[in-house]
Tab-separated table of C-alpha atoms and ligand atoms in Angstrom:
chain	number	residue	atom	x	y	z
A	409	MET	CA	95.165	140.595	156.310
A	410	ASN	CA	97.449	142.215	159.317
A	411	THR	CA	98.255	145.889	159.135
A	412	ASP	CA	101.911	145.107	157.537
A	413	ARG	CA	100.761	142.563	155.098
A	414	LYS	CA	97.707	145.172	153.796
A	415	HIS	CA	101.063	147.970	153.482
A	416	TRP	CA	102.663	145.572	151.222
A	417	ALA	CA	99.940	144.566	148.752
A	418	VAL	CA	98.838	148.389	148.404
A	419	LEU	CA	102.760	149.268	148.087
A	420	ALA	CA	102.695	146.059	145.404
A	421	LEU	CA	99.728	147.603	143.406
A	422	THR	CA	100.702	150.911	143.268
A	423	ALA	CA	104.386	149.992	142.140
A	424	SER	CA	102.612	147.677	139.387
A	425	LEU	CA	100.249	150.222	138.153
A	426	SER	CA	102.931	153.346	138.137
A	427	CYS	CA	104.768	150.642	136.022
A	428	GLY	CA	102.233	150.329	133.596
A	429	ALA	CA	101.603	154.057	133.852
A	430	TYR	CA	105.186	154.134	132.803
A	431	ALA	CA	105.092	151.755	129.387
A	432	GLN	CA	101.978	153.585	128.029
A	433	ASP	CA	103.316	157.003	128.524
A	434	ARG	CA	104.067	158.717	125.360
A	435	ILE	CA	106.960	160.455	124.089
A	436	LYS	CA	106.199	163.871	123.338
A	437	VAL	CA	107.782	165.391	120.479
A	438	GLY	CA	107.754	169.201	119.943
A	439	PHE	CA	107.571	170.493	116.053
A	440	MET	CA	109.201	173.849	115.969
A	441	LEU	CA	109.027	174.700	112.254
A	442	PRO	CA	107.606	177.414	110.020
A	443	TYR	CA	103.906	177.180	109.347
A	444	SER	CA	103.802	180.437	107.829
A	445	GLY	CA	105.962	183.023	105.873
A	446	THR	CA	108.754	182.217	102.983
A	447	TYR	CA	109.903	178.901	104.703
A	448	ALA	CA	106.299	177.530	105.397
A	449	ALA	CA	106.326	174.960	102.742
A	450	LEU	CA	109.440	173.416	104.281
A	451	GLY	CA	108.388	173.220	107.722
A	452	SER	CA	105.285	171.149	106.271
A	453	ALA	CA	107.256	168.834	104.322
A	454	ILE	CA	109.670	168.400	107.354
A	455	GLU	CA	106.230	167.158	109.660
A	456	ASN	CA	105.084	165.186	106.673
A	457	GLY	CA	108.335	163.463	106.466
A	458	PHE	CA	108.928	162.698	110.371
A	459	ARG	CA	105.326	162.033	110.602
A	460	MET	CA	105.506	159.399	107.507
A	461	PHE	CA	108.373	157.198	109.368
A	462	VAL	CA	106.740	157.036	112.809
A	463	ASN	CA	103.386	156.158	111.113
A	464	GLU	CA	105.583	153.350	109.283
A	465	GLN	CA	106.875	152.243	112.873
A	466	GLY	CA	103.149	151.958	113.776
A	467	GLY	CA	103.320	154.855	115.691
A	468	ARG	CA	106.030	154.206	117.852
A	469	LEU	CA	109.433	154.801	118.407
A	470	GLY	CA	111.470	152.394	120.721
A	471	GLY	CA	108.088	150.962	122.015
A	472	ARG	CA	107.046	154.396	122.778
A	473	GLU	CA	104.009	155.904	121.373
A	474	ILE	CA	104.730	159.982	119.899
A	475	GLU	CA	102.401	162.066	120.842
A	476	PHE	CA	102.904	165.189	118.779
A	477	PHE	CA	103.049	169.120	119.566
A	478	LYS	CA	103.537	171.910	117.503
A	479	VAL	CA	104.630	175.908	117.128
A	480	ASP	CA	104.972	178.339	114.637
A	481	ASP	CA	107.818	179.785	114.723
A	482	GLU	CA	107.342	182.257	111.819
A	483	SER	CA	110.974	181.851	110.911
A	484	ASP	CA	111.450	185.058	113.631
A	485	PRO	CA	114.413	184.848	115.849
A	486	ALA	CA	112.873	187.399	118.026
A	487	LYS	CA	110.191	185.034	119.011
A	488	ALA	CA	112.054	182.405	119.446
A	489	THR	CA	113.050	181.835	122.628
A	490	ASP	CA	109.523	182.521	124.024
A	491	ASN	CA	108.231	179.765	121.355
A	492	VAL	CA	110.885	177.253	122.333
A	493	ASN	CA	110.109	177.698	125.990
A	494	ARG	CA	106.369	176.736	125.293
A	495	LEU	CA	107.522	173.595	124.164
A	496	ILE	CA	109.807	172.644	127.022
A	497	LYS	CA	107.982	174.144	129.953
A	498	ARG	CA	104.187	174.465	129.195
A	499	ASP	CA	104.130	171.265	126.853
A	500	LYS	CA	106.894	169.206	128.351
A	501	VAL	CA	108.105	168.070	125.371
A	502	ASP	CA	111.005	164.915	125.667
A	503	VAL	CA	112.395	166.095	122.115
A	504	LEU	CA	112.350	169.042	120.515
A	505	VAL	CA	112.522	169.091	116.347
A	506	GLY	CA	113.204	172.623	114.785
A	507	THR	CA	113.841	174.450	112.726
A	508	VAL	CA	114.554	175.640	109.230
A	509	HIS	CA	115.727	178.998	109.808
A	510	SER	CA	119.271	179.493	111.122
A	511	GLY	CA	119.081	182.252	113.720
A	512	VAL	CA	116.012	180.498	114.966
A	513	ALA	CA	117.496	177.469	115.510
A	514	MET	CA	120.570	178.828	117.652
A	515	ALA	CA	117.959	180.136	120.217
A	516	MET	CA	116.711	176.461	120.083
A	517	ALA	CA	120.280	175.281	120.660
A	518	ARG	CA	120.725	177.382	123.539
A	519	ALA	CA	117.680	176.354	125.072
A	520	ALA	CA	118.204	172.856	124.795
A	521	LYS	CA	121.516	173.051	126.062
A	522	GLU	CA	120.333	174.924	129.208
A	523	SER	CA	117.644	172.326	129.758
A	524	GLY	CA	119.275	169.212	128.860
A	525	THR	CA	116.011	168.591	126.326
A	526	VAL	CA	116.938	166.391	123.267
A	527	LEU	CA	117.170	168.943	120.100
A	528	ILE	CA	117.086	167.565	116.608
A	529	VAL	CA	117.475	170.021	113.586
A	530	PRO	CA	115.756	168.872	110.805
A	531	ASN	CA	116.992	171.814	108.513
A	532	ALA	CA	118.404	174.629	109.780
A	533	GLY	CA	122.176	174.838	108.731
A	534	ALA	CA	123.613	176.953	111.520
A	535	ASP	CA	127.535	175.762	111.588
A	536	ALA	CA	127.624	176.690	115.166
A	537	VAL	CA	124.848	174.242	116.098
A	538	THR	CA	127.529	171.471	115.291
A	539	GLY	CA	130.300	173.613	116.315
A	540	ALA	CA	131.032	176.010	118.903
A	541	MET	CA	127.239	175.491	120.565
A	542	CYS	CA	127.470	171.303	119.955
A	543	ALA	CA	125.931	169.355	122.715
A	544	PRO	CA	125.713	165.939	123.501
A	545	ASN	CA	121.805	166.010	123.442
A	546	ILE	CA	121.749	168.067	119.775
A	547	PHE	CA	122.160	166.491	116.739
A	548	ARG	CA	121.321	167.418	113.141
A	549	SER	CA	119.731	165.352	110.242
A	550	SER	CA	120.312	167.450	107.730
A	551	PHE	CA	123.652	169.902	106.838
A	552	SER	CA	125.912	172.397	108.065
A	553	ASN	CA	125.354	175.872	105.756
A	554	TRP	CA	129.403	175.172	104.864
A	555	GLN	CA	129.066	171.754	103.897
A	556	SER	CA	125.956	172.609	101.790
A	557	SER	CA	127.734	175.273	99.780
A	558	TYR	CA	131.605	174.306	99.654
A	559	PRO	CA	131.259	171.814	97.116
A	560	MET	CA	129.466	174.464	94.306
A	561	GLY	CA	132.842	176.544	94.959
A	562	VAL	CA	134.913	173.779	94.133
A	563	VAL	CA	132.760	172.608	91.097
A	564	ALA	CA	132.096	176.183	89.728
A	565	ALA	CA	136.134	176.626	89.453
A	566	ARG	CA	137.674	173.448	89.156
A	567	GLN	CA	135.048	171.720	86.914
A	568	GLU	CA	133.049	175.010	85.269
A	569	GLY	CA	136.342	176.444	85.012
A	570	LYS	CA	134.873	180.453	85.840
A	571	LYS	CA	137.334	182.744	87.069
A	572	THR	CA	135.146	185.406	88.631
A	573	ALA	CA	131.778	185.174	90.548
A	574	MET	CA	129.322	187.399	92.614
A	575	THR	CA	127.261	185.733	95.529
A	576	ILE	CA	123.880	187.059	96.597
A	577	THR	CA	121.559	186.066	99.386
A	578	TRP	CA	119.572	187.318	102.551
A	579	LYS	CA	121.867	188.952	105.080
A	580	TYR	CA	121.429	186.331	108.172
A	581	ALA	CA	123.858	183.208	109.314
A	582	ALA	CA	122.998	180.794	106.747
A	583	GLY	CA	123.286	183.411	103.697
A	584	GLU	CA	126.507	184.689	105.208
A	585	GLU	CA	127.588	181.223	106.006
A	586	MET	CA	126.812	179.674	102.796
A	587	THR	CA	128.068	182.426	100.418
A	588	ASN	CA	131.270	182.449	102.352
A	589	ALA	CA	131.794	178.930	102.108
A	590	PHE	CA	131.244	179.191	98.302
A	591	LYS	CA	134.096	181.706	98.040
A	592	GLU	CA	136.139	179.728	100.147
A	593	GLY	CA	135.841	176.216	98.021
A	594	PHE	CA	136.149	179.073	94.900
A	595	GLU	CA	139.161	180.817	95.563
A	596	LYS	CA	141.042	177.529	96.832
A	597	GLU	CA	140.768	176.608	93.272
A	598	GLY	CA	141.798	180.111	92.218
A	599	GLY	CA	138.553	181.823	91.612
A	600	LYS	CA	137.977	185.460	92.492
A	601	VAL	CA	134.402	186.528	94.480
A	602	SER	CA	134.399	190.325	93.589
A	603	LYS	CA	131.158	191.000	95.496
A	604	GLN	CA	129.049	189.934	97.952
A	605	LEU	CA	125.728	190.930	97.659
A	606	THR	CA	122.840	190.841	100.281
A	607	VAL	CA	119.062	192.130	101.100
A	608	PRO	CA	117.292	191.628	104.550
A	609	PHE	CA	115.768	188.181	105.335
A	610	PRO	CA	112.909	187.785	103.844
A	611	ASN	CA	112.751	190.819	101.815
A	612	VAL	CA	112.305	189.901	98.041
A	613	GLU	CA	113.219	193.052	96.558
A	614	PHE	CA	116.122	191.921	93.874
A	615	GLN	CA	116.115	194.915	90.981
A	616	ALA	CA	118.651	197.197	92.099
A	617	LEU	CA	121.252	194.257	92.881
A	618	LEU	CA	120.339	192.542	89.551
A	619	THR	CA	121.185	196.006	87.837
A	620	GLU	CA	124.645	195.549	89.764
A	621	ILE	CA	125.232	191.889	88.458
A	622	ALA	CA	124.430	192.866	85.165
A	623	ALA	CA	126.771	195.489	84.938
A	624	ALA	CA	129.732	193.855	86.940
A	625	ARG	CA	129.731	190.719	84.464
A	626	PRO	CA	130.911	188.542	86.699
A	627	ASP	CA	131.517	185.211	85.408
A	628	ALA	CA	129.180	183.228	87.643
A	629	VAL	CA	126.703	184.401	90.406
A	630	PHE	CA	126.357	181.580	93.582
A	631	ALA	CA	122.886	182.488	95.453
A	632	PHE	CA	121.171	181.091	98.338
A	633	PHE	CA	117.367	181.550	99.114
A	634	ALA	CA	114.837	179.032	99.948
A	635	GLY	CA	111.164	178.547	99.460
A	636	ALA	CA	108.834	181.383	98.486
A	637	GLY	CA	112.227	183.971	98.105
A	638	ALA	CA	113.943	181.036	95.935
A	639	VAL	CA	110.818	180.893	93.600
A	640	LYS	CA	110.850	185.029	93.086
A	641	PHE	CA	114.609	185.033	92.687
A	642	VAL	CA	115.181	182.671	90.178
A	643	LYS	CA	111.821	184.060	88.579
A	644	ASP	CA	113.223	187.617	88.625
A	645	TYR	CA	116.961	186.693	87.196
A	646	HIS	CA	115.492	184.985	84.015
A	647	ALA	CA	113.007	187.670	83.685
A	648	ALA	CA	116.252	190.358	83.525
A	649	GLY	CA	117.711	187.962	80.895
A	650	LEU	CA	120.999	187.177	83.026
A	651	HIS	CA	120.964	183.363	82.819
A	652	LYS	CA	121.914	183.898	79.192
A	653	THR	CA	125.126	185.086	79.931
A	654	ILE	CA	126.077	184.768	83.268
A	655	PRO	CA	125.116	181.016	84.784
A	656	LEU	CA	123.274	181.362	87.961
A	657	TYR	CA	124.199	178.689	90.643
A	658	GLY	CA	123.308	177.996	94.081
A	659	SER	CA	123.104	175.559	97.343
A	660	GLY	CA	120.238	173.248	96.329
A	661	PHE	CA	117.467	174.946	98.254
A	662	LEU	CA	117.467	177.218	95.552
A	663	THR	CA	115.920	175.041	93.051
A	664	ASP	CA	114.366	172.238	95.547
A	665	GLY	CA	110.817	172.013	96.376
A	666	THR	CA	110.242	175.250	93.656
A	667	LEU	CA	110.489	173.836	90.371
A	668	GLU	CA	106.706	173.746	90.132
A	669	ALA	CA	106.709	177.380	90.182
A	670	GLN	CA	109.800	178.474	89.119
A	671	GLY	CA	109.477	176.534	85.714
A	672	GLU	CA	111.406	177.678	82.752
A	673	ALA	CA	113.167	180.097	84.854
A	674	ALA	CA	115.388	176.984	86.851
A	675	GLN	CA	116.315	175.365	83.713
A	676	GLY	CA	119.945	174.571	83.927
A	677	VAL	CA	120.312	175.755	87.072
A	678	LEU	CA	123.411	173.774	88.685
A	679	THR	CA	123.495	173.550	92.392
A	680	THR	CA	125.080	171.067	94.955
A	681	LEU	CA	123.172	169.413	97.998
A	682	HIS	CA	123.041	165.764	99.754
A	683	TYR	CA	119.958	164.852	97.881
A	684	ALA	CA	118.670	164.890	94.231
A	685	ASP	CA	115.509	163.610	92.864
A	686	GLU	CA	115.513	159.886	91.608
A	687	LEU	CA	118.539	159.100	92.845
A	688	GLY	CA	117.935	155.579	91.130
A	689	THR	CA	118.169	153.210	94.516
A	690	GLU	CA	115.771	151.097	95.898
A	691	ARG	CA	115.723	152.900	99.471
A	692	ASP	CA	114.757	156.555	97.987
A	693	ARG	CA	112.724	154.832	95.214
A	694	ARG	CA	110.136	153.487	98.149
A	695	PHE	CA	110.655	156.532	100.126
A	696	ARG	CA	109.493	158.804	96.890
A	697	SER	CA	106.449	156.568	95.646
A	698	ALA	CA	105.306	156.521	99.845
A	699	TYR	CA	105.409	159.998	100.130
A	700	ALA	CA	103.719	160.887	96.912
A	701	GLN	CA	100.811	158.388	98.074
A	702	ALA	CA	100.276	159.575	101.536
A	703	TYR	CA	100.472	163.550	100.586
A	704	LYS	CA	99.994	163.892	97.218
A	705	LEU	CA	102.870	165.634	96.212
A	706	MET	CA	106.291	164.705	95.392
A	707	PRO	CA	108.834	164.893	98.362
A	708	ASP	CA	112.011	167.199	98.392
A	709	VAL	CA	115.071	167.553	100.528
A	710	TYR	CA	113.258	169.267	103.386
A	711	ALA	CA	110.637	165.781	103.655
A	712	VAL	CA	113.872	163.687	103.998
A	713	GLN	CA	115.685	165.574	106.889
A	714	GLY	CA	112.171	165.231	108.444
A	715	TYR	CA	112.012	161.586	107.619
A	716	ASP	CA	115.643	160.859	109.105
A	717	ALA	CA	115.022	163.194	112.300
A	718	ALA	CA	112.691	160.297	113.324
A	719	GLN	CA	114.832	157.739	112.094
A	720	MET	CA	117.462	159.249	114.382
A	721	LEU	CA	115.183	159.857	117.026
A	722	GLY	CA	114.301	155.760	116.727
A	723	VAL	CA	117.664	154.680	116.612
A	724	GLY	CA	118.366	156.309	120.003
A	725	LEU	CA	115.416	155.470	121.971
A	726	LYS	CA	115.387	151.980	120.812
A	727	ALA	CA	119.015	151.541	122.161
A	728	ALA	CA	117.710	153.333	125.415
A	729	GLY	CA	115.007	150.528	125.785
A	730	GLY	CA	112.380	153.320	125.201
A	731	ASP	CA	113.381	155.764	128.084
A	732	ILE	CA	115.049	158.879	126.716
A	733	ALA	CA	116.517	159.660	130.498
A	734	LYS	CA	119.125	157.345	129.404
A	735	LYS	CA	121.335	159.728	128.060
A	736	ALA	CA	124.204	157.992	127.587
A	737	GLU	CA	122.778	154.659	125.643
A	738	PHE	CA	120.397	157.226	123.213
A	739	ARG	CA	123.574	159.408	122.505
A	740	GLN	CA	126.221	156.362	121.712
A	741	ALA	CA	123.576	154.483	119.820
A	742	ILE	CA	122.719	157.576	117.286
A	743	GLU	CA	127.070	158.468	117.247
A	744	LYS	CA	127.256	154.501	116.405
A	745	ALA	CA	124.736	154.500	113.506
A	746	THR	CA	124.343	154.375	109.809
A	747	ILE	CA	121.221	155.997	108.930
A	748	PRO	CA	119.681	154.192	105.677
A	749	SER	CA	118.486	157.625	104.182
A	750	PRO	CA	116.430	158.346	101.204
A	751	ARG	CA	119.683	160.326	100.469
A	752	GLY	CA	121.849	157.512	100.663
A	753	ASP	CA	123.537	155.989	103.678
A	754	PHE	CA	125.320	158.595	106.350
A	755	THR	CA	127.219	158.494	109.406
A	756	ILE	CA	127.183	160.959	111.877
A	757	SER	CA	130.024	163.330	112.817
A	758	LYS	CA	131.647	163.748	116.545
A	759	SER	CA	129.758	166.843	116.031
A	760	HIS	CA	126.997	165.303	115.726
A	761	ASN	CA	126.235	166.477	111.960
A	762	PRO	CA	125.435	164.257	108.968
A	763	VAL	CA	128.623	163.039	107.368
A	764	GLN	CA	127.584	162.772	103.182
A	765	ASP	CA	127.816	162.592	99.821
A	766	MET	CA	127.414	166.147	98.133
A	767	TYR	CA	125.613	165.601	94.853
A	768	LEU	CA	126.280	167.898	91.730
A	769	ARG	CA	122.562	168.726	90.413
A	770	LYS	CA	120.974	170.177	87.430
A	771	VAL	CA	117.829	171.449	86.868
A	772	VAL	CA	116.051	169.504	84.104
A	773	GLY	CA	112.426	170.150	83.543
A	774	LYS	CA	110.931	169.394	87.082
A	775	GLU	CA	113.668	167.590	88.564
A	776	ASN	CA	117.048	168.150	90.175
A	777	GLN	CA	118.654	165.871	88.507
A	778	ARG	CA	121.800	164.161	89.894
A	779	MET	CA	125.154	164.849	87.682
A	780	GLY	CA	127.314	163.025	89.349
A	781	VAL	CA	129.283	163.415	93.340
A	782	ALA	CA	130.933	166.777	94.052
A	783	ILE	CA	132.559	165.439	97.010
A	784	LYS	CA	131.965	161.859	99.026
A	785	ALA	CA	131.585	161.666	102.498
A	786	LEU	CA	131.773	165.201	103.445
A	787	GLY	CA	131.332	166.198	107.148
A	788	ASP	CA	131.274	169.551	108.683
A	789	THR	CA	133.922	171.324	110.111
A	790	GLY	CA	132.882	171.019	113.913
A	791	ARG	CA	135.019	174.183	113.944
A	792	GLY	CA	134.802	175.047	118.200
A	793	CYS	CA	132.882	171.911	119.097
A	794	ARG	CA	134.201	170.404	122.442
A	795	MET	CA	132.246	167.657	124.077
B	1201	PHB	C1	118.711	178.187	107.268
B	1201	PHB	O1	118.582	179.528	107.785
B	1201	PHB	O2	119.748	177.768	107.967
B	1201	PHB	C2	118.243	177.397	106.365
B	1201	PHB	C3	117.086	177.975	105.624
B	1201	PHB	C4	116.394	177.571	104.517
B	1201	PHB	C5	117.320	176.499	103.990
B	1201	PHB	C6	118.493	176.286	104.412
B	1201	PHB	C7	118.818	176.842	105.137
B	1201	PHB	O3	116.468	175.819	102.699
């Protein structure tokens, strides 16, 4: 072989090798979730749901094998930037999946915006993530805080006929945005929120505030707590005897994934959320039985959000032919998609948040039973989003 021909042969061999290597390269997914603290159970349900969808697809999305990386964010905003940079810079992930806590999610959104890494938020409702901080590479498979709680305000006034209410929550973005959204819906329908009570996150010393509620005697109380904190709050509310005279309402997180532990204390609590137990659809039945079989526990809203985050990634990767660098194809496919979620089909708003039915639910036994649809096809406000 003359030198020229040898040169071409080597080039062709290198090209075919690197092409082969490219086809086999895995897509790196970085879970940044709470695996400890008050939200630990939520983090693992999200991961379970995500993995379940990937497993159903034979471990591949858009033809690419998926490889997982993990960081425990401890729901601590002070550590969030370092934690997300471990995934972006050290592990060089292609996709970030996280997180639960709104304050941590805002740091993730900033890092995703700066680095251009795709971010799919499988829970945290921080309004800004699909509002002022929205970006072409940031998507949410869950809800915005406003979206989860505004409907309960409307129901409390219009349907339940309550005139006065107090709110109680942890003092951070999620609690503040949810209780304010409840207030907005409640007051629009003629109610009045007389006081908004808070405790620092993740404290569970509720006694002084429960005494204050008992003395003020509002018609109703609206609360946002989740995970282990929600278990403690609902039990304390019941133990104080408040449930007998002042009905407890919440965004559905107050009673989701918590009913085993809350038991009797949660009975009758009304909440609004984009999921309920036993929706009765074929899609949901299949999801619930597969999840129960795989993980030996019943799924909750967090498992659904994790599952749907993987569905959204699958839609984007498929359209991009498995090449996540094809940003326009990836993004446009998700923007146009209808996601066949266990919660019911949903589409994605311009600011990349689900547009979805918000159910009214009531706790009966170990289930959040669907009482009806509080608001149909509700989007987020997308306030301040320019893309
Ligand atoms: C949040 O911080 O956005 C958050 C946390 C837990 C939930 C819902 C929202 O269950």
